[in-house]
Short mmCIF file of C-alpha atoms and ligand atoms in Angstrom, two decimals:
data_model
loop_
_atom_site.label_atom_id
_atom_site.label_comp_id
_atom_site.label_asym_id
_atom_site.label_seq_id
_atom_site.Cartn_x
_atom_site.Cartn_y
_atom_site.Cartn_z
CA MET R 1 23.00 32.88 182.39
CA PRO R 2 24.96 34.36 185.31
CA THR R 3 28.42 35.91 184.63
CA ILE R 4 31.16 33.14 184.45
CA ILE R 5 33.40 34.30 187.44
CA GLU R 6 37.07 33.59 188.06
CA PRO R 7 36.75 30.02 189.84
CA PHE R 8 39.30 30.95 192.47
CA ARG R 9 39.99 33.39 195.22
CA ILE R 10 43.31 35.59 195.26
CA LYS R 11 45.52 34.67 198.29
CA SER R 12 48.73 36.46 197.31
CA VAL R 13 49.14 39.61 195.10
CA GLU R 14 51.82 41.16 193.13
CA PRO R 15 51.72 45.07 192.71
CA ILE R 16 51.60 46.35 189.21
CA ARG R 17 53.99 49.58 188.60
CA MET R 18 52.24 52.11 186.71
CA THR R 19 54.16 54.23 184.06
CA THR R 20 53.58 57.42 182.43
CA PRO R 21 53.32 57.85 178.53
CA GLU R 22 56.59 60.03 178.79
CA GLN R 23 58.43 57.16 180.61
CA ARG R 24 57.05 54.59 178.06
CA GLU R 25 58.37 56.63 175.08
CA GLY R 26 61.89 56.60 176.47
CA ILE R 27 61.83 52.88 177.28
CA LEU R 28 60.44 52.01 173.87
CA ARG R 29 63.22 53.80 172.06
CA GLU R 30 65.83 52.43 174.29
CA ALA R 31 64.73 48.95 173.40
CA GLY R 32 64.77 49.42 169.78
CA PHE R 33 60.83 49.25 169.62
CA ASN R 34 61.28 45.45 170.63
CA LEU R 35 59.37 44.71 173.65
CA PHE R 36 61.33 41.47 174.39
CA LEU R 37 64.07 43.94 175.27
CA ILE R 38 62.30 45.82 178.02
CA HIS R 39 62.08 45.18 181.88
CA ALA R 40 58.97 43.70 182.83
CA ASP R 41 58.77 46.11 185.76
CA ASP R 42 57.95 48.79 183.08
CA VAL R 43 54.83 46.86 181.72
CA VAL R 44 51.43 47.67 183.09
CA ILE R 45 49.57 44.54 181.55
CA ASP R 46 51.89 41.94 180.32
CA LEU R 47 50.16 39.85 177.37
CA LEU R 48 53.51 39.02 175.66
CA THR R 49 52.88 35.30 176.24
CA ASP R 50 50.82 32.71 178.23
CA SER R 51 54.05 30.66 178.72
CA GLY R 52 55.18 30.06 182.18
CA THR R 53 53.39 33.43 183.13
CA GLY R 54 50.34 31.71 184.96
CA ALA R 55 49.61 31.83 188.79
CA MET R 56 49.94 28.58 190.75
CA SER R 57 47.40 27.24 193.04
CA SER R 58 47.80 26.72 196.81
CA GLU R 59 47.86 22.97 196.22
CA GLN R 60 50.83 23.63 193.60
CA TRP R 61 52.57 25.65 196.23
CA ALA R 62 52.00 22.82 198.84
CA GLY R 63 53.64 20.50 196.43
CA VAL R 64 56.51 22.75 196.11
CA MET R 65 57.15 22.28 199.85
CA ARG R 66 56.36 18.67 199.76
CA ALA R 67 58.97 17.84 197.04
CA ASP R 68 61.58 15.34 197.12
CA GLU R 69 64.80 16.68 195.83
CA SER R 70 66.71 13.34 195.56
CA TYR R 71 68.91 12.99 192.32
CA ALA R 72 67.40 9.72 191.04
CA GLY R 73 64.03 8.19 191.77
CA ALA R 74 62.46 11.13 193.70
CA LYS R 75 58.97 10.62 195.11
CA SER R 76 58.02 13.71 193.14
CA PHE R 77 59.10 12.23 189.76
CA TYR R 78 56.80 9.21 190.34
CA ARG R 79 53.83 11.46 191.29
CA PHE R 80 54.53 13.55 188.10
CA GLU R 81 54.94 10.40 186.04
CA GLU R 82 51.62 8.74 187.37
CA ARG R 83 49.65 11.89 186.55
CA LEU R 84 50.87 12.20 183.05
CA ILE R 85 50.41 8.31 182.37
CA GLY R 86 46.91 8.78 183.75
CA ILE R 87 46.04 11.69 181.43
CA THR R 88 47.94 10.57 178.26
CA GLY R 89 48.02 6.83 178.55
CA PHE R 90 51.76 6.85 177.36
CA GLU R 91 53.81 4.39 179.43
CA HIS R 92 57.05 6.44 179.69
CA ILE R 93 57.19 10.06 180.61
CA LEU R 94 60.32 12.09 180.05
CA PRO R 95 60.69 15.32 181.89
CA THR R 96 62.48 18.31 180.14
CA HIS R 97 62.94 21.79 181.21
CA GLN R 98 60.63 23.13 178.51
CA GLY R 99 58.85 22.43 175.40
CA ARG R 100 61.76 23.42 173.09
CA ALA R 101 64.17 20.79 174.89
CA SER R 102 61.67 17.97 174.03
CA GLU R 103 61.74 19.38 170.46
CA ARG R 104 65.30 19.63 170.15
CA ILE R 105 65.79 16.05 171.58
CA LEU R 106 63.11 14.69 169.06
CA PHE R 107 64.38 16.49 166.03
CA GLU R 108 68.04 15.54 166.89
CA LEU R 109 66.84 12.04 166.62
CA ILE R 110 64.53 11.92 163.66
CA GLY R 111 65.25 15.23 161.71
CA GLY R 112 68.27 15.84 159.46
CA ALA R 113 69.02 17.06 156.01
CA GLY R 114 66.54 16.05 153.37
CA LYS R 115 63.63 15.40 155.82
CA VAL R 116 60.51 17.23 155.83
CA VAL R 117 58.15 17.60 158.73
CA PRO R 118 54.62 18.87 157.96
CA ASN R 119 52.30 20.48 160.67
CA ASN R 120 49.04 22.29 160.78
CA ALA R 121 51.31 25.36 161.64
CA HIS R 122 54.76 25.09 163.41
CA PHE R 123 55.39 27.12 166.46
CA ASP R 124 58.62 29.21 165.99
CA THR R 125 60.79 27.03 168.18
CA THR R 126 59.59 23.76 166.69
CA ARG R 127 60.35 25.23 163.23
CA ALA R 128 63.77 26.53 164.50
CA ASN R 129 64.69 23.17 166.01
CA ILE R 130 63.65 21.18 162.76
CA GLU R 131 65.60 23.67 160.73
CA HIS R 132 68.63 23.42 162.98
CA SER R 133 68.60 19.69 162.34
CA GLY R 134 68.85 20.32 158.73
CA ALA R 135 65.37 19.36 158.02
CA GLU R 136 62.56 21.35 156.44
CA ALA R 137 59.27 22.63 158.45
CA VAL R 138 56.30 22.81 156.10
CA ASN R 139 52.78 24.25 157.19
CA LEU R 140 49.71 22.70 155.94
CA PRO R 141 46.64 24.65 157.58
CA ILE R 142 43.20 24.37 156.15
CA ALA R 143 42.40 27.50 153.70
CA GLU R 144 40.03 29.03 156.16
CA ALA R 145 42.92 29.62 158.51
CA ALA R 146 44.26 32.47 156.39
CA HIS R 147 41.00 34.50 156.58
CA PRO R 148 40.77 36.27 159.94
CA ALA R 149 36.92 36.80 159.62
CA ASP R 150 36.04 33.12 158.93
CA ARG R 151 34.51 31.59 161.85
CA HIS R 152 35.24 27.89 161.19
CA PRO R 153 34.96 26.18 164.58
CA PHE R 154 38.29 24.33 164.08
CA LYS R 155 40.40 26.68 162.32
CA GLY R 156 43.46 24.80 163.66
CA ASN R 157 42.80 21.86 161.45
CA MET R 158 45.30 20.37 159.08
CA ASP R 159 44.60 20.28 155.45
CA ILE R 160 44.58 16.46 155.11
CA ALA R 161 44.29 16.50 151.29
CA ALA R 162 47.59 18.51 151.16
CA LEU R 163 49.15 16.17 153.81
CA GLU R 164 48.34 13.26 151.51
CA ARG R 165 49.73 14.89 148.48
CA LEU R 166 52.83 15.76 150.40
CA LEU R 167 53.33 12.38 151.52
CA ALA R 168 52.71 10.77 148.14
CA ASP R 169 55.18 13.20 146.51
CA LEU R 170 57.93 12.82 149.09
CA GLY R 171 57.47 9.19 150.15
CA PRO R 172 57.46 8.19 153.73
CA ASP R 173 61.28 8.02 154.11
CA ARG R 174 61.62 11.70 153.80
CA VAL R 175 58.88 12.28 156.39
CA PRO R 176 60.00 11.31 159.92
CA CYS R 177 56.79 12.36 161.36
CA VAL R 178 53.68 14.38 160.78
CA MET R 179 53.05 17.04 163.57
CA LEU R 180 49.76 18.52 164.84
CA THR R 181 49.95 21.62 166.96
CA ILE R 182 46.91 21.51 169.34
CA THR R 183 45.87 24.39 169.83
CA ASN R 184 47.28 25.97 166.86
CA ASN R 185 49.31 28.69 168.51
CA SER R 186 50.82 30.44 165.24
CA GLY R 187 47.58 30.15 163.45
CA GLY R 188 45.45 32.15 166.11
CA GLY R 189 45.25 29.80 169.05
CA GLN R 190 42.60 27.81 167.08
CA PRO R 191 41.46 24.25 167.94
CA VAL R 192 42.08 21.13 165.89
CA SER R 193 38.94 18.88 165.81
CA LEU R 194 38.93 15.16 166.75
CA ALA R 195 37.86 14.27 163.48
CA ASN R 196 40.80 16.00 162.09
CA ILE R 197 43.24 14.29 164.32
CA ARG R 198 41.74 10.91 163.35
CA ASP R 199 42.03 11.70 159.67
CA ALA R 200 45.58 12.67 160.10
CA ARG R 201 46.13 9.36 161.83
CA ALA R 202 44.47 7.35 159.09
CA VAL R 203 46.76 9.09 156.50
CA CYS R 204 49.80 8.65 158.72
CA ASP R 205 48.77 4.79 158.99
CA ARG R 206 48.35 4.55 155.28
CA PHE R 207 51.90 5.95 154.60
CA GLY R 208 53.55 4.27 157.71
CA VAL R 209 54.47 7.67 159.19
CA PRO R 210 54.32 8.38 162.87
CA LEU R 211 51.94 11.15 164.21
CA PHE R 212 53.14 13.56 166.79
CA LEU R 213 51.24 16.12 168.73
CA ASP R 214 52.68 19.54 169.77
CA ALA R 215 50.39 19.23 172.83
CA CYS R 216 51.24 22.37 174.71
CA ARG R 217 47.37 23.49 175.15
CA PHE R 218 45.75 19.81 174.99
CA ALA R 219 43.28 20.82 177.63
CA GLU R 220 42.02 24.11 175.83
CA ASN R 221 41.81 22.04 172.63
CA ALA R 222 39.73 19.22 174.46
CA TRP R 223 37.46 22.02 175.76
CA PHE R 224 36.85 23.24 172.37
CA ILE R 225 36.04 19.86 171.06
CA LYS R 226 33.61 19.38 173.93
CA GLN R 227 31.95 22.68 172.94
CA ARG R 228 31.93 22.58 169.24
CA GLU R 229 32.15 19.20 167.78
CA GLU R 230 29.26 17.14 167.09
CA GLY R 231 28.71 14.08 169.48
CA GLN R 232 31.45 15.34 172.02
CA GLY R 233 29.22 17.70 174.20
CA SER R 234 28.56 15.00 176.98
CA ARG R 235 31.94 13.64 177.23
CA PRO R 236 34.42 14.48 180.10
CA VAL R 237 37.16 16.73 178.92
CA SER R 238 39.87 14.23 180.40
CA GLU R 239 38.40 11.51 178.10
CA ILE R 240 38.41 13.72 175.11
CA ALA R 241 42.16 14.59 175.95
CA ARG R 242 42.94 10.92 176.22
CA GLU R 243 41.44 10.09 173.05
CA MET R 244 43.62 12.72 171.33
CA PHE R 245 46.80 11.31 173.06
CA ASP R 246 45.74 7.80 172.06
CA LEU R 247 45.71 8.78 168.29
CA ALA R 248 49.45 9.75 168.48
CA ASP R 249 52.72 7.98 168.49
CA GLY R 250 54.31 10.82 170.52
CA ALA R 251 54.11 14.34 171.78
CA THR R 252 56.07 17.24 172.83
CA ILE R 253 54.67 19.62 175.68
CA SER R 254 55.55 22.75 177.10
CA ALA R 255 54.14 22.59 180.55
CA LYS R 256 54.34 26.46 180.80
CA LYS R 257 51.00 26.56 179.04
CA ASP R 258 48.48 23.72 180.14
CA GLY R 259 50.97 22.49 182.96
CA LEU R 260 49.90 25.51 184.65
CA VAL R 261 53.58 25.99 185.89
CA ASN R 262 56.25 28.38 185.32
CA ILE R 263 58.88 26.01 183.83
CA GLY R 264 58.77 22.55 182.61
CA GLY R 265 58.25 20.16 179.74
CA VAL R 266 57.45 16.66 178.68
CA LEU R 267 58.33 14.29 175.81
CA LEU R 268 56.16 11.33 175.23
CA LEU R 269 57.16 8.31 173.02
CA ARG R 270 55.88 4.98 172.34
CA ASP R 271 58.50 3.48 170.13
CA PRO R 272 61.01 1.83 172.59
CA GLU R 273 64.04 2.24 170.58
CA LEU R 274 63.33 5.96 169.98
CA LEU R 275 62.54 6.37 173.78
CA ARG R 276 65.91 4.67 174.59
CA ARG R 277 67.80 7.05 172.40
CA ALA R 278 65.88 10.03 173.72
CA SER R 279 66.52 9.14 177.36
CA GLU R 280 70.21 9.01 176.38
CA LEU R 281 70.23 12.47 174.98
CA LEU R 282 68.15 13.80 178.02
CA ILE R 283 70.85 12.46 180.25
CA LEU R 284 73.60 13.87 178.18
CA THR R 285 71.94 17.38 177.85
CA GLU R 286 69.10 18.06 180.29
CA GLY R 287 69.48 15.61 183.40
CA TYR R 288 68.86 12.22 184.62
CA THR R 289 65.55 10.61 183.40
CA THR R 290 63.73 11.08 186.68
CA TYR R 291 64.31 14.86 186.77
CA GLY R 292 65.21 16.18 183.23
CA GLY R 293 66.59 19.42 183.96
CA LEU R 294 64.12 20.35 186.72
CA SER R 295 63.84 20.12 190.41
CA GLY R 296 61.61 18.08 192.40
CA ARG R 297 59.33 20.89 193.28
CA ASP R 298 58.96 21.62 189.62
CA LEU R 299 57.74 18.11 189.03
CA GLU R 300 55.40 18.58 191.90
CA ALA R 301 53.87 21.87 190.69
CA MET R 302 53.44 19.99 187.22
CA ALA R 303 51.74 16.90 188.54
CA GLN R 304 49.32 19.11 190.26
CA GLY R 305 49.03 21.58 187.30
CA PHE R 306 48.09 18.83 184.91
CA GLU R 307 45.45 17.78 187.18
CA GLU R 308 44.01 21.33 187.67
CA VAL R 309 43.98 22.21 183.91
CA LEU R 310 41.42 19.50 183.24
CA HIS R 311 38.94 20.86 185.72
CA GLU R 312 35.89 22.03 183.62
CA ASP R 313 35.26 25.21 185.78
CA TYR R 314 38.64 26.29 185.11
CA LEU R 315 38.47 25.60 181.39
CA ARG R 316 34.89 27.22 181.12
CA TYR R 317 36.50 30.48 182.66
CA ARG R 318 39.54 30.26 180.86
CA ILE R 319 38.16 30.02 177.45
CA ARG R 320 35.33 32.50 178.17
CA SER R 321 37.53 35.18 179.54
CA THR R 322 39.66 35.15 176.34
CA ALA R 323 36.51 35.29 174.25
CA TYR R 324 35.41 38.07 176.32
CA LEU R 325 38.29 40.26 175.19
CA GLY R 326 37.90 39.14 171.58
CA GLU R 327 34.16 40.11 171.46
CA ARG R 328 35.02 43.67 173.10
CA LEU R 329 37.47 44.32 170.27
CA LEU R 330 35.31 43.00 167.56
CA GLU R 331 32.42 45.29 168.96
CA ALA R 332 34.70 48.15 168.53
CA GLY R 333 35.37 47.44 164.86
CA ILE R 334 38.84 45.71 165.48
CA GLN R 335 39.28 42.69 163.32
CA ILE R 336 40.62 40.00 165.13
CA VAL R 337 41.09 36.22 164.14
CA GLU R 338 37.74 34.94 164.60
CA PRO R 339 36.50 33.18 166.64
CA PRO R 340 38.65 34.13 169.67
CA GLY R 341 41.40 31.54 170.34
CA GLY R 342 41.91 29.51 173.63
CA HIS R 343 44.84 31.28 175.14
CA ALA R 344 45.11 34.56 173.15
CA VAL R 345 43.36 37.11 170.94
CA TYR R 346 44.92 37.80 167.75
CA VAL R 347 44.41 41.17 166.26
CA ASP R 348 44.54 41.67 162.39
CA ALA R 349 47.35 44.17 162.15
CA LYS R 350 46.97 44.54 158.25
CA ALA R 351 43.30 45.50 158.90
CA PHE R 352 44.24 47.84 161.72
CA CYS R 353 46.70 49.81 159.81
CA PRO R 354 46.03 49.16 156.13
CA HIS R 355 48.47 52.10 155.36
CA ILE R 356 51.71 49.84 156.58
CA PRO R 357 52.59 47.24 153.94
CA PRO R 358 53.89 43.84 155.43
CA ASP R 359 57.53 44.59 154.85
CA ARG R 360 57.24 47.55 157.19
CA PHE R 361 55.80 45.34 159.94
CA PRO R 362 52.32 46.47 160.57
CA GLY R 363 52.32 44.23 163.67
CA GLN R 364 55.27 45.67 165.27
CA ALA R 365 53.80 49.01 164.66
CA VAL R 366 50.75 48.00 166.66
CA VAL R 367 52.71 46.42 169.39
CA ALA R 368 54.76 49.70 169.86
CA GLY R 369 51.49 51.53 169.83
CA LEU R 370 49.74 49.50 172.47
CA TYR R 371 52.80 49.90 174.67
CA ARG R 372 52.92 53.77 174.27
CA GLU R 373 49.16 54.14 174.72
CA GLY R 374 48.75 52.07 177.78
CA GLY R 375 51.80 50.21 178.85
CA ILE R 376 50.38 46.90 177.43
CA ARG R 377 53.12 44.30 176.25
CA SER R 378 51.84 42.09 173.25
CA CYS R 379 53.62 40.08 170.57
CA GLU R 380 54.00 40.35 166.80
CA ILE R 381 53.26 37.20 164.95
CA GLY R 382 53.83 38.08 161.39
CA SER R 383 56.65 39.21 159.15
CA VAL R 384 58.97 40.08 162.17
CA MET R 385 58.58 36.45 163.57
CA PHE R 386 58.29 34.31 160.40
CA GLY R 387 59.60 36.56 157.57
CA GLY R 388 63.20 37.17 156.63
CA GLU R 389 65.77 35.55 154.34
CA GLY R 390 64.70 32.28 152.90
CA HIS R 391 61.00 32.37 154.38
CA GLU R 392 57.96 32.78 152.57
CA PRO R 393 56.04 35.85 153.93
CA PRO R 394 53.23 34.66 156.37
CA ALA R 395 49.60 34.77 155.29
CA MET R 396 48.59 37.20 158.22
CA GLU R 397 50.17 39.97 160.10
CA LEU R 398 48.84 39.44 163.74
CA VAL R 399 49.36 40.86 167.01
CA ARG R 400 48.84 38.41 169.86
CA LEU R 401 47.42 39.37 173.00
CA ALA R 402 48.16 36.18 175.07
CA ILE R 403 46.30 35.89 178.37
CA PRO R 404 48.39 34.34 181.34
CA ARG R 405 46.50 31.74 183.06
CA ARG R 406 44.71 32.76 186.50
CA VAL R 407 46.56 36.17 186.65
CA TYR R 408 44.44 39.08 185.38
CA THR R 409 40.95 39.86 186.45
CA GLN R 410 38.02 41.07 184.37
CA SER R 411 38.94 44.89 185.08
CA HIS R 412 42.52 44.25 183.83
CA ILE R 413 40.89 42.96 180.62
CA ASP R 414 38.55 45.83 180.22
CA TYR R 415 41.51 48.19 180.50
CA VAL R 416 43.23 46.28 177.67
CA ALA R 417 40.20 46.85 175.37
CA GLU R 418 39.84 50.38 176.35
CA VAL R 419 43.44 51.07 175.40
CA PHE R 420 43.11 49.13 172.17
CA ILE R 421 40.08 51.19 171.23
CA ALA R 422 41.93 54.46 171.99
CA LEU R 423 44.73 53.43 169.65
CA LYS R 424 42.36 52.59 167.03
CA ALA R 425 41.19 56.11 166.98
CA LYS R 426 44.52 57.19 165.95
CA ALA R 427 45.56 54.05 164.04
CA ASP R 428 46.46 56.26 160.86
CA THR R 429 49.27 57.84 162.87
CA LEU R 430 50.92 54.49 163.60
CA ARG R 431 54.29 54.14 161.69
CA GLY R 432 55.97 51.35 159.79
CA MET R 433 59.22 49.96 160.93
CA ARG R 434 62.63 48.87 159.70
CA ILE R 435 64.94 46.31 161.21
CA VAL R 436 68.35 47.71 162.04
CA GLU R 437 69.88 44.86 163.78
CA GLN R 438 69.02 41.06 163.82
CA PRO R 439 70.35 37.56 164.55
CA PRO R 440 70.30 34.79 162.10
CA ALA R 441 67.45 32.86 163.72
CA LEU R 442 64.31 33.56 165.87
CA ARG R 443 65.05 37.25 165.17
CA HIS R 444 61.89 38.71 166.92
CA PHE R 445 63.58 38.04 170.28
CA THR R 446 66.37 40.31 169.86
CA ALA R 447 66.07 42.39 166.65
CA ARG R 448 65.97 46.31 166.83
CA PHE R 449 63.71 48.55 164.92
CA GLU R 450 63.60 52.05 163.86
CA GLU R 451 60.39 53.99 162.92
CA LEU R 452 59.96 55.09 159.44
C1 PLP H 1 55.35 27.47 173.92
C2 PLP H 1 55.31 26.45 172.69
C3 PLP H 1 56.51 25.73 172.34
C4 PLP H 1 57.83 25.82 173.05
O1 PLP H 1 57.75 25.49 174.30
P1 PLP H 1 58.73 26.25 175.54
O2 PLP H 1 58.32 25.84 176.69
O3 PLP H 1 58.67 27.73 175.27
O4 PLP H 1 60.24 26.03 174.91
C5 PLP H 1 56.15 24.59 171.35
N1 PLP H 1 54.94 24.63 170.68
C6 PLP H 1 53.99 25.60 171.10
C7 PLP H 1 52.74 25.33 170.16
C8 PLP H 1 54.15 26.36 172.09
O5 PLP H 1 53.09 27.26 172.38
#
């Protein structure tokens, strides 16, 4: 088969500023070894996140110029609304400024003390918003999810038997909704099968509990279903995506992922009463219902982005380019979460530096090492992000290499693999870390570390 190429040409470029190892050493120390605290200009290849870091298309930029900035009822809103209705089948679309704004509104309405929200695996902001409301966030991944080398095709699936037990134990009154995160970001960017969504739906129906999707990467998830799930190979991705949404009572979306935009979010609800209350909260804290904290140009960019993300040439390239990095690391003996995820490759930091115990943050040591070695910015997803007071230690210590959409070419990715391989040769010199300063919640954004 010929090489799967980037299905676009580059019309505008942004220079990368190169740095020396000496400069990076100073920058790293100044930032307390937390790469959220460094200037992006000091990064060579930025794989911190795929959130809002993608490149927009010429059609999206054209939409930016075409946008209607009227306060209420802007043409741009109706274009956005029509596109989202077409994709999701939901009748009412609430724009928000990003995913967590949708989460905050939802859990302010349905969360609260005594409530429990199960998910295949909560994303950090979802967990934080649920806990902020006073409710408890519970992860119910399938057992395979905890084993990096297990190549289950739908490792993002929820453990349906565990969900049934939880609902039977707590009763439906304490569970305001069941959530499924597609793809499962915290669990390795792994997809959830259509069968698993249908099973979760059936359990929710039995207990009378609504099913919500955290649908940030719905298109990538739908592509995996088309590739991997029996009987799905000949369906258009858009039809699979539609079926996923049809199975849900609501969804929160960060458009900074599969919306292919730099800012934006969506909240989808079917229940008219919940929708009415969410609209009131939206007006109170985000903005009027036809802009939700965004400008008309943001709505235009989203309307076009949600269309482009379902192009199958794009998805083929997208998923292949992530897999390419994962395969290069595996070939070099670097254990990743297998198979590679949709938006990111997750490296098993426990296996990369077995000499650093979880409470000394092996993931953070690898993150610092990659920056020192080649100016690559990555993100710890392990005991720094999910550990701390009152939290179970996470099952895995991971380093996420998130791939921005349509931004880096194959040679950038080759460079990342080369830097990682060079770091592997000196992995035994990586040092554990200690937190010297941290906030009460979402500590990974601002904590400072010291090397041990
Ligand atoms: C990014 C993300 C969110 C939060 O969205 P923001 O736009 O960053 O607020 C929620 N869930 C998942 C799975 C995400 O990846």
